[in-house]
PDB file of N, CA, C and O in Angstrom:
ATOM      1  N   ILE A 709      58.966 141.887 181.979  1.00 95.00           N
ATOM      2  CA  ILE A 709      59.270 143.033 181.502  1.00 95.00           C
ATOM      3  C   ILE A 709      60.599 142.501 180.233  1.00 95.00           C
ATOM      4  O   ILE A 709      61.468 142.183 180.989  1.00 95.00           O
ATOM      5  N   ASP A 710      60.376 143.090 179.080  1.00 95.00           N
ATOM      6  CA  ASP A 710      61.257 143.133 178.200  1.00 95.00           C
ATOM      7  C   ASP A 710      62.422 143.937 178.123  1.00 95.00           C
ATOM      8  O   ASP A 710      62.482 145.544 179.117  1.00 95.00           O
ATOM      9  N   ALA A 711      63.365 144.381 177.067  1.00 94.00           N
ATOM     10  CA  ALA A 711      64.658 144.858 177.232  1.00 94.00           C
ATOM     11  C   ALA A 711      64.179 146.577 177.409  1.00 94.00           C
ATOM     12  O   ALA A 711      64.940 147.214 176.920  1.00 94.00           O
ATOM     13  N   LYS A 712      63.289 146.782 176.143  1.00 96.00           N
ATOM     14  CA  LYS A 712      62.769 147.828 175.915  1.00 96.00           C
ATOM     15  C   LYS A 712      62.031 148.112 177.095  1.00 96.00           C
ATOM     16  O   LYS A 712      61.265 149.710 176.840  1.00 96.00           O
ATOM     17  N   LYS A 713      61.776 148.100 178.214  1.00 95.00           N
ATOM     18  CA  LYS A 713      60.798 148.189 179.222  1.00 95.00           C
ATOM     19  C   LYS A 713      59.389 148.292 179.278  1.00 95.00           C
ATOM     20  O   LYS A 713      58.665 149.002 179.559  1.00 95.00           O
ATOM     21  N   GLN A 714      58.965 147.382 178.306  1.00 97.00           N
ATOM     22  CA  GLN A 714      57.319 147.268 177.729  1.00 97.00           C
ATOM     23  C   GLN A 714      56.934 146.055 179.159  1.00 97.00           C
ATOM     24  O   GLN A 714      57.813 145.054 179.257  1.00 97.00           O
ATOM     25  N   PHE A 715      56.275 146.261 179.907  1.00 97.00           N
ATOM     26  CA  PHE A 715      55.686 145.463 180.795  1.00 97.00           C
ATOM     27  C   PHE A 715      54.347 144.435 180.403  1.00 97.00           C
ATOM     28  O   PHE A 715      53.983 144.908 178.968  1.00 97.00           O
ATOM     29  N   TYR A 716      54.020 143.319 180.404  1.00 97.00           N
ATOM     30  CA  TYR A 716      53.138 142.327 179.993  1.00 97.00           C
ATOM     31  C   TYR A 716      52.567 142.002 181.239  1.00 97.00           C
ATOM     32  O   TYR A 716      53.296 141.294 182.289  1.00 97.00           O
ATOM     33  N   VAL A 717      51.134 141.601 180.930  1.00 96.00           N
ATOM     34  CA  VAL A 717      50.417 140.713 181.493  1.00 96.00           C
ATOM     35  C   VAL A 717      50.424 139.203 180.524  1.00 96.00           C
ATOM     36  O   VAL A 717      49.430 139.825 179.729  1.00 96.00           O
ATOM     37  N   GLY A 718      50.991 138.151 180.955  1.00 93.00           N
ATOM     38  CA  GLY A 718      51.077 137.126 179.795  1.00 93.00           C
ATOM     39  C   GLY A 718      51.777 137.608 178.691  1.00 93.00           C
ATOM     40  O   GLY A 718      52.647 137.804 179.056  1.00 93.00           O
ATOM     41  N   THR A 719      50.592 137.326 178.066  1.00 95.00           N
ATOM     42  CA  THR A 719      51.446 138.273 176.611  1.00 95.00           C
ATOM     43  C   THR A 719      50.914 139.435 175.954  1.00 95.00           C
ATOM     44  O   THR A 719      51.172 139.666 174.896  1.00 95.00           O
ATOM     45  N   THR A 720      50.236 140.127 177.008  1.00 96.00           N
ATOM     46  CA  THR A 720      49.694 141.102 176.957  1.00 96.00           C
ATOM     47  C   THR A 720      50.431 142.376 177.307  1.00 96.00           C
ATOM     48  O   THR A 720      50.358 142.274 178.268  1.00 96.00           O
ATOM     49  N   PRO A 721      50.662 143.323 176.377  1.00 97.00           N
ATOM     50  CA  PRO A 721      51.556 144.477 176.716  1.00 97.00           C
ATOM     51  C   PRO A 721      50.725 145.705 177.033  1.00 97.00           C
ATOM     52  O   PRO A 721      49.473 145.618 176.853  1.00 97.00           O
ATOM     53  N   VAL A 722      51.045 145.961 178.552  1.00 97.00           N
ATOM     54  CA  VAL A 722      50.630 146.831 179.315  1.00 97.00           C
ATOM     55  C   VAL A 722      51.583 148.021 179.476  1.00 97.00           C
ATOM     56  O   VAL A 722      53.050 147.709 179.751  1.00 97.00           O
ATOM     57  N   THR A 723      51.109 149.224 180.353  1.00 96.00           N
ATOM     58  CA  THR A 723      51.965 150.309 180.745  1.00 96.00           C
ATOM     59  C   THR A 723      51.593 149.995 182.253  1.00 96.00           C
ATOM     60  O   THR A 723      51.371 148.980 182.775  1.00 96.00           O
ATOM     61  N   LEU A 724      52.574 150.419 183.253  1.00 93.00           N
ATOM     62  CA  LEU A 724      53.075 150.124 184.484  1.00 93.00           C
ATOM     63  C   LEU A 724      51.781 151.023 185.228  1.00 93.00           C
ATOM     64  O   LEU A 724      50.991 149.912 186.293  1.00 93.00           O
ATOM     65  N   GLU A 725      50.960 151.061 184.147  1.00 93.00           N
ATOM     66  CA  GLU A 725      49.749 152.649 185.148  1.00 93.00           C
ATOM     67  C   GLU A 725      48.390 151.134 184.916  1.00 93.00           C
ATOM     68  O   GLU A 725      47.522 151.464 185.739  1.00 93.00           O
ATOM     69  N   GLU A 726      48.432 150.363 183.817  1.00 96.00           N
ATOM     70  CA  GLU A 726      47.739 149.293 183.581  1.00 96.00           C
ATOM     71  C   GLU A 726      47.711 148.482 184.925  1.00 96.00           C
ATOM     72  O   GLU A 726      46.785 147.543 184.565  1.00 96.00           O
ATOM     73  N   LEU A 727      48.790 147.858 184.874  1.00 96.00           N
ATOM     74  CA  LEU A 727      49.160 146.358 185.548  1.00 96.00           C
ATOM     75  C   LEU A 727      48.489 146.207 186.484  1.00 96.00           C
ATOM     76  O   LEU A 727      48.234 145.435 186.383  1.00 96.00           O
ATOM     77  N   LYS A 728      47.839 146.938 187.573  1.00 96.00           N
ATOM     78  CA  LYS A 728      47.256 146.983 188.591  1.00 96.00           C
ATOM     79  C   LYS A 728      45.988 146.674 188.450  1.00 96.00           C
ATOM     80  O   LYS A 728      45.363 145.684 188.852  1.00 96.00           O
ATOM     81  N   LEU A 729      45.464 147.467 187.110  1.00 96.00           N
ATOM     82  CA  LEU A 729      43.772 146.861 186.871  1.00 96.00           C
ATOM     83  C   LEU A 729      44.059 145.644 185.836  1.00 96.00           C
ATOM     84  O   LEU A 729      42.894 144.712 186.057  1.00 96.00           O
ATOM     85  N   LYS A 730      45.047 145.069 185.329  1.00 96.00           N
ATOM     86  CA  LYS A 730      44.797 143.973 184.615  1.00 96.00           C
ATOM     87  C   LYS A 730      45.333 142.929 185.696  1.00 96.00           C
ATOM     88  O   LYS A 730      44.461 141.671 185.498  1.00 96.00           O
ATOM     89  N   LEU A 731      45.969 143.335 186.566  1.00 96.00           N
ATOM     90  CA  LEU A 731      46.169 142.074 187.266  1.00 96.00           C
ATOM     91  C   LEU A 731      45.088 141.711 188.107  1.00 96.00           C
ATOM     92  O   LEU A 731      45.230 140.865 188.912  1.00 96.00           O
ATOM     93  N   GLN A 732      44.357 142.403 188.873  1.00 95.00           N
ATOM     94  CA  GLN A 732      43.580 142.801 189.797  1.00 95.00           C
ATOM     95  C   GLN A 732      42.231 141.424 189.956  1.00 95.00           C
ATOM     96  O   GLN A 732      41.664 140.291 190.328  1.00 95.00           O
ATOM     97  N   PRO A 733      41.619 141.250 188.426  1.00 94.00           N
ATOM     98  CA  PRO A 733      40.847 140.279 188.348  1.00 94.00           C
ATOM     99  C   PRO A 733      41.518 138.789 188.181  1.00 94.00           C
ATOM    100  O   PRO A 733      41.108 138.074 189.152  1.00 94.00           O
ATOM    101  N   ILE A 734      42.597 139.073 187.759  1.00 93.00           N
ATOM    102  CA  ILE A 734      43.469 137.625 187.468  1.00 93.00           C
ATOM    103  C   ILE A 734      43.409 136.962 189.008  1.00 93.00           C
ATOM    104  O   ILE A 734      43.153 135.851 189.506  1.00 93.00           O
ATOM    105  N   LEU A 735      44.046 138.001 189.724  1.00 93.00           N
ATOM    106  CA  LEU A 735      44.610 137.500 191.375  1.00 93.00           C
ATOM    107  C   LEU A 735      43.547 136.723 192.320  1.00 93.00           C
ATOM    108  O   LEU A 735      43.369 136.758 192.869  1.00 93.00           O
ATOM    109  N   ALA A 736      42.075 137.480 191.841  1.00 91.00           N
ATOM    110  CA  ALA A 736      41.121 137.723 192.308  1.00 91.00           C
ATOM    111  C   ALA A 736      40.195 136.180 192.709  1.00 91.00           C
ATOM    112  O   ALA A 736      39.952 135.626 193.168  1.00 91.00           O
ATOM    113  N   LYS A 737      40.876 135.792 191.185  1.00 91.00           N
ATOM    114  CA  LYS A 737      40.315 134.027 191.279  1.00 91.00           C
ATOM    115  C   LYS A 737      41.019 132.774 191.911  1.00 91.00           C
ATOM    116  O   LYS A 737      40.790 131.878 192.290  1.00 91.00           O
ATOM    117  N   GLU A 738      42.131 134.134 192.832  1.00 86.00           N
ATOM    118  CA  GLU A 738      42.988 132.462 193.020  1.00 86.00           C
ATOM    119  C   GLU A 738      42.635 132.262 194.606  1.00 86.00           C
ATOM    120  O   GLU A 738      42.454 133.399 195.326  1.00 86.00           O
ATOM    121  N   ALA A 739      42.398 131.339 194.967  1.00 79.00           N
ATOM    122  CA  ALA A 739      41.710 130.832 196.361  1.00 79.00           C
ATOM    123  C   ALA A 739      42.837 130.918 197.414  1.00 79.00           C
ATOM    124  O   ALA A 739      42.548 131.278 198.374  1.00 79.00           O
ATOM    125  N   ASP A 740      44.041 130.211 196.871  1.00 86.00           N
ATOM    126  CA  ASP A 740      45.246 130.801 198.661  1.00 86.00           C
ATOM    127  C   ASP A 740      45.779 132.152 197.945  1.00 86.00           C
ATOM    128  O   ASP A 740      45.293 132.860 197.287  1.00 86.00           O
ATOM    129  N   GLN A 741      46.641 132.392 198.286  1.00 87.00           N
ATOM    130  CA  GLN A 741      47.598 133.656 198.327  1.00 87.00           C
ATOM    131  C   GLN A 741      48.299 133.532 197.029  1.00 87.00           C
ATOM    132  O   GLN A 741      48.705 132.590 196.290  1.00 87.00           O
ATOM    133  N   PRO A 742      47.830 134.336 196.321  1.00 94.00           N
ATOM    134  CA  PRO A 742      48.128 134.787 194.745  1.00 94.00           C
ATOM    135  C   PRO A 742      49.598 134.930 194.182  1.00 94.00           C
ATOM    136  O   PRO A 742      49.762 135.450 195.568  1.00 94.00           O
ATOM    137  N   SER A 743      50.328 134.191 193.470  1.00 94.00           N
ATOM    138  CA  SER A 743      51.489 135.104 193.161  1.00 94.00           C
ATOM    139  C   SER A 743      51.950 135.926 191.790  1.00 94.00           C
ATOM    140  O   SER A 743      50.813 135.194 190.953  1.00 94.00           O
ATOM    141  N   VAL A 744      52.768 136.869 191.844  1.00 95.00           N
ATOM    142  CA  VAL A 744      52.756 137.280 190.735  1.00 95.00           C
ATOM    143  C   VAL A 744      54.224 137.128 190.184  1.00 95.00           C
ATOM    144  O   VAL A 744      55.279 137.514 190.983  1.00 95.00           O
ATOM    145  N   VAL A 745      54.717 136.504 188.847  1.00 95.00           N
ATOM    146  CA  VAL A 745      55.840 136.083 188.952  1.00 95.00           C
ATOM    147  C   VAL A 745      56.516 136.711 187.830  1.00 95.00           C
ATOM    148  O   VAL A 745      55.670 137.550 186.778  1.00 95.00           O
ATOM    149  N   ILE A 746      57.929 137.718 188.018  1.00 96.00           N
ATOM    150  CA  ILE A 746      58.517 138.572 187.267  1.00 96.00           C
ATOM    151  C   ILE A 746      59.219 138.332 186.638  1.00 96.00           C
ATOM    152  O   ILE A 746      60.404 137.525 187.130  1.00 96.00           O
ATOM    153  N   ASN A 747      59.164 138.284 185.773  1.00 95.00           N
ATOM    154  CA  ASN A 747      60.267 137.684 184.403  1.00 95.00           C
ATOM    155  C   ASN A 747      60.915 138.637 183.619  1.00 95.00           C
ATOM    156  O   ASN A 747      59.905 139.467 182.632  1.00 95.00           O
ATOM    157  N   ALA A 748      61.850 139.550 184.254  1.00 94.00           N
ATOM    158  CA  ALA A 748      62.345 140.394 183.713  1.00 94.00           C
ATOM    159  C   ALA A 748      63.869 140.028 182.592  1.00 94.00           C
ATOM    160  O   ALA A 748      64.495 139.548 183.163  1.00 94.00           O
ATOM    161  N   ASP A 749      64.093 141.246 181.651  1.00 93.00           N
ATOM    162  CA  ASP A 749      65.119 140.881 180.844  1.00 93.00           C
ATOM    163  C   ASP A 749      66.269 141.661 182.038  1.00 93.00           C
ATOM    164  O   ASP A 749      66.017 142.611 182.905  1.00 93.00           O
ATOM    165  N   LYS A 750      67.938 141.279 181.768  1.00 91.00           N
ATOM    166  CA  LYS A 750      68.652 141.291 182.739  1.00 91.00           C
ATOM    167  C   LYS A 750      69.099 143.217 182.850  1.00 91.00           C
ATOM    168  O   LYS A 750      69.802 143.570 183.900  1.00 91.00           O
ATOM    169  N   SER A 751      68.469 143.605 181.487  1.00 93.00           N
ATOM    170  CA  SER A 751      68.506 145.249 181.679  1.00 93.00           C
ATOM    171  C   SER A 751      67.838 145.973 182.234  1.00 93.00           C
ATOM    172  O   SER A 751      67.832 147.134 181.763  1.00 93.00           O
ATOM    173  N   VAL A 752      66.940 145.378 182.165  1.00 94.00           N
ATOM    174  CA  VAL A 752      65.969 145.851 183.242  1.00 94.00           C
ATOM    175  C   VAL A 752      66.120 146.737 184.204  1.00 94.00           C
ATOM    176  O   VAL A 752      66.782 146.291 185.383  1.00 94.00           O
ATOM    177  N   PRO A 753      66.281 148.291 184.661  1.00 95.00           N
ATOM    178  CA  PRO A 753      66.510 148.786 185.923  1.00 95.00           C
ATOM    179  C   PRO A 753      65.567 148.005 186.715  1.00 95.00           C
ATOM    180  O   PRO A 753      64.291 147.765 187.062  1.00 95.00           O
ATOM    181  N   VAL A 754      66.221 148.215 188.682  1.00 95.00           N
ATOM    182  CA  VAL A 754      65.696 147.310 189.514  1.00 95.00           C
ATOM    183  C   VAL A 754      64.857 148.187 189.859  1.00 95.00           C
ATOM    184  O   VAL A 754      63.433 147.762 190.581  1.00 95.00           O
ATOM    185  N   GLU A 755      64.686 149.345 189.073  1.00 96.00           N
ATOM    186  CA  GLU A 755      63.493 150.330 189.944  1.00 96.00           C
ATOM    187  C   GLU A 755      62.234 149.656 189.435  1.00 96.00           C
ATOM    188  O   GLU A 755      60.938 149.836 190.117  1.00 96.00           O
ATOM    189  N   ASP A 756      61.790 149.221 187.856  1.00 96.00           N
ATOM    190  CA  ASP A 756      60.981 148.852 187.490  1.00 96.00           C
ATOM    191  C   ASP A 756      60.508 147.482 187.786  1.00 96.00           C
ATOM    192  O   ASP A 756      59.394 147.323 187.952  1.00 96.00           O
ATOM    193  N   VAL A 757      61.320 146.669 188.489  1.00 96.00           N
ATOM    194  CA  VAL A 757      61.047 145.172 188.736  1.00 96.00           C
ATOM    195  C   VAL A 757      60.566 145.182 190.317  1.00 96.00           C
ATOM    196  O   VAL A 757      59.592 145.186 190.735  1.00 96.00           O
ATOM    197  N   VAL A 758      60.893 146.517 190.820  1.00 96.00           N
ATOM    198  CA  VAL A 758      60.308 146.789 192.303  1.00 96.00           C
ATOM    199  C   VAL A 758      59.361 147.228 192.710  1.00 96.00           C
ATOM    200  O   VAL A 758      58.171 147.239 193.116  1.00 96.00           O
ATOM    201  N   ALA A 759      59.025 148.428 191.411  1.00 97.00           N
ATOM    202  CA  ALA A 759      57.547 148.859 190.668  1.00 97.00           C
ATOM    203  C   ALA A 759      56.214 147.775 190.889  1.00 97.00           C
ATOM    204  O   ALA A 759      55.292 147.979 191.583  1.00 97.00           O
ATOM    205  N   VAL A 760      56.583 146.789 190.416  1.00 97.00           N
ATOM    206  CA  VAL A 760      55.802 145.646 190.011  1.00 97.00           C
ATOM    207  C   VAL A 760      55.197 145.066 191.017  1.00 97.00           C
ATOM    208  O   VAL A 760      54.500 144.507 191.711  1.00 97.00           O
ATOM    209  N   MET A 761      56.694 144.673 191.382  1.00 96.00           N
ATOM    210  CA  MET A 761      56.650 144.096 193.024  1.00 96.00           C
ATOM    211  C   MET A 761      55.705 145.064 194.335  1.00 96.00           C
ATOM    212  O   MET A 761      54.891 144.275 194.931  1.00 96.00           O
ATOM    213  N   ARG A 762      55.744 145.927 194.220  1.00 96.00           N
ATOM    214  CA  ARG A 762      54.476 147.086 195.042  1.00 96.00           C
ATOM    215  C   ARG A 762      53.441 146.540 194.445  1.00 96.00           C
ATOM    216  O   ARG A 762      51.945 146.550 195.047  1.00 96.00           O
ATOM    217  N   VAL A 763      52.837 146.672 193.267  1.00 96.00           N
ATOM    218  CA  VAL A 763      51.835 146.626 192.714  1.00 96.00           C
ATOM    219  C   VAL A 763      51.264 145.107 193.561  1.00 96.00           C
ATOM    220  O   VAL A 763      49.790 145.412 193.977  1.00 96.00           O
ATOM    221  N   ALA A 764      52.024 144.002 193.005  1.00 95.00           N
ATOM    222  CA  ALA A 764      51.703 142.768 193.791  1.00 95.00           C
ATOM    223  C   ALA A 764      51.481 142.975 194.805  1.00 95.00           C
ATOM    224  O   ALA A 764      50.331 142.373 195.078  1.00 95.00           O
ATOM    225  N   ARG A 765      52.211 143.936 195.937  1.00 95.00           N
ATOM    226  CA  ARG A 765      52.331 143.416 197.173  1.00 95.00           C
ATOM    227  C   ARG A 765      50.498 144.372 197.510  1.00 95.00           C
ATOM    228  O   ARG A 765      49.602 143.974 198.392  1.00 95.00           O
ATOM    229  N   GLU A 766      50.185 145.636 196.884  1.00 95.00           N
ATOM    230  CA  GLU A 766      48.986 146.059 197.035  1.00 95.00           C
ATOM    231  C   GLU A 766      47.690 145.342 196.845  1.00 95.00           C
ATOM    232  O   GLU A 766      46.895 145.562 197.276  1.00 95.00           O
ATOM    233  N   LEU A 767      48.168 144.139 195.533  1.00 94.00           N
ATOM    234  CA  LEU A 767      47.046 143.386 195.329  1.00 94.00           C
ATOM    235  C   LEU A 767      46.880 142.255 196.425  1.00 94.00           C
ATOM    236  O   LEU A 767      46.064 141.634 196.127  1.00 94.00           O
ATOM    237  N   GLY A 768      47.799 142.234 197.392  1.00 93.00           N
ATOM    238  CA  GLY A 768      47.979 141.075 198.218  1.00 93.00           C
ATOM    239  C   GLY A 768      48.505 139.984 197.865  1.00 93.00           C
ATOM    240  O   GLY A 768      48.189 138.652 198.295  1.00 93.00           O
ATOM    241  N   ALA A 769      49.343 140.423 196.233  1.00 95.00           N
ATOM    242  CA  ALA A 769      50.057 139.147 196.346  1.00 95.00           C
ATOM    243  C   ALA A 769      51.240 138.897 196.350  1.00 95.00           C
ATOM    244  O   ALA A 769      52.108 140.002 196.815  1.00 95.00           O
ATOM    245  N   ARG A 770      51.851 137.952 196.706  1.00 94.00           N
ATOM    246  CA  ARG A 770      53.277 137.634 196.605  1.00 94.00           C
ATOM    247  C   ARG A 770      54.290 137.994 195.659  1.00 94.00           C
ATOM    248  O   ARG A 770      53.527 137.533 194.500  1.00 94.00           O
ATOM    249  N   SER A 771      55.572 138.082 195.166  1.00 94.00           N
ATOM    250  CA  SER A 771      56.032 138.641 194.231  1.00 94.00           C
ATOM    251  C   SER A 771      57.052 137.234 194.137  1.00 94.00           C
ATOM    252  O   SER A 771      57.693 137.135 194.749  1.00 94.00           O
ATOM    253  N   VAL A 772      57.147 137.193 192.799  1.00 94.00           N
ATOM    254  CA  VAL A 772      58.540 135.411 192.833  1.00 94.00           C
ATOM    255  C   VAL A 772      58.953 136.624 191.156  1.00 94.00           C
ATOM    256  O   VAL A 772      58.597 136.306 190.265  1.00 94.00           O
ATOM    257  N   LEU A 773      60.427 136.292 191.931  1.00 90.00           N
ATOM    258  CA  LEU A 773      61.387 137.155 190.851  1.00 90.00           C
ATOM    259  C   LEU A 773      61.827 135.202 189.838  1.00 90.00           C
ATOM    260  O   LEU A 773      62.286 134.775 190.763  1.00 90.00           O
ATOM    261  N   ALA A 774      61.495 135.232 188.581  1.00 89.00           N
ATOM    262  CA  ALA A 774      62.228 134.497 187.810  1.00 89.00           C
ATOM    263  C   ALA A 774      63.159 134.446 187.117  1.00 89.00           C
ATOM    264  O   ALA A 774      63.348 135.679 186.633  1.00 89.00           O
ATOM    265  N   VAL A 775      64.366 134.113 187.339  1.00 77.00           N
ATOM    266  CA  VAL A 775      65.578 133.875 186.494  1.00 77.00           C
ATOM    267  C   VAL A 775      66.005 133.070 185.744  1.00 77.00           C
ATOM    268  O   VAL A 775      65.639 131.888 186.168  1.00 77.00           O
ATOM    269  N   ASP A 776      67.157 133.488 184.481  1.00 74.00           N
ATOM    270  CA  ASP A 776      67.291 132.650 183.902  1.00 74.00           C
ATOM    271  C   ASP A 776      68.633 131.807 184.429  1.00 74.00           C
ATOM    272  O   ASP A 776      69.567 132.017 184.791  1.00 74.00           O
ATOM    273  N   LYS A 777      68.438 130.158 184.702  1.00 64.00           N
ATOM    274  CA  LYS A 777      69.822 129.702 185.069  1.00 64.00           C
ATOM    275  C   LYS A 777      70.746 129.282 185.004  1.00 64.00           C
ATOM    276  O   LYS A 777      71.787 129.219 184.925  1.00 64.00           O
ATOM    277  N   ASN A 778      71.120 129.722 183.117  1.00 64.00           N
ATOM    278  CA  ASN A 778      71.681 130.254 182.261  1.00 64.00           C
ATOM    279  C   ASN A 778      72.385 131.296 182.832  1.00 64.00           C
ATOM    280  O   ASN A 778      73.509 131.748 182.002  1.00 64.00           O
ATOM    281  N   GLY A 779      72.097 132.617 183.068  1.00 55.00           N
ATOM    282  CA  GLY A 779      72.222 133.763 182.953  1.00 55.00           C
ATOM    283  C   GLY A 779      72.629 134.524 181.761  1.00 55.00           C
ATOM    284  O   GLY A 779      73.009 135.109 181.655  1.00 55.00           O
ATOM    285  N   GLN A 780      71.857 134.218 180.845  1.00 53.00           N
ATOM    286  CA  GLN A 780      71.387 134.284 179.548  1.00 53.00           C
ATOM    287  C   GLN A 780      70.182 135.918 179.523  1.00 53.00           C
ATOM    288  O   GLN A 780      69.506 135.378 180.391  1.00 53.00           O
TER     289      GLN A 780
END
C-alpha cells in the first residue's frame, strides 16, 4: 500500500474491492499455509492494513507485515 493509499498485488494496482479476487488464485497455488506480505507506507492508516489482513484471513492465509529496518 503506497502513500496515496493505492493497493498492489505484486506490481499490479488493485482496489481494496479487487484484492480478494486477485489474491485468491495466487494463494490457491500454495501447498502449505499461504502468506500475504503487507508492505505499507508509514503514512497509510492502520485501518487499511487491517482491511488487507482481513482479506488474507478470509482466504485462509496468514498475513505478515513487512517493515523497513531503517524506519524510513
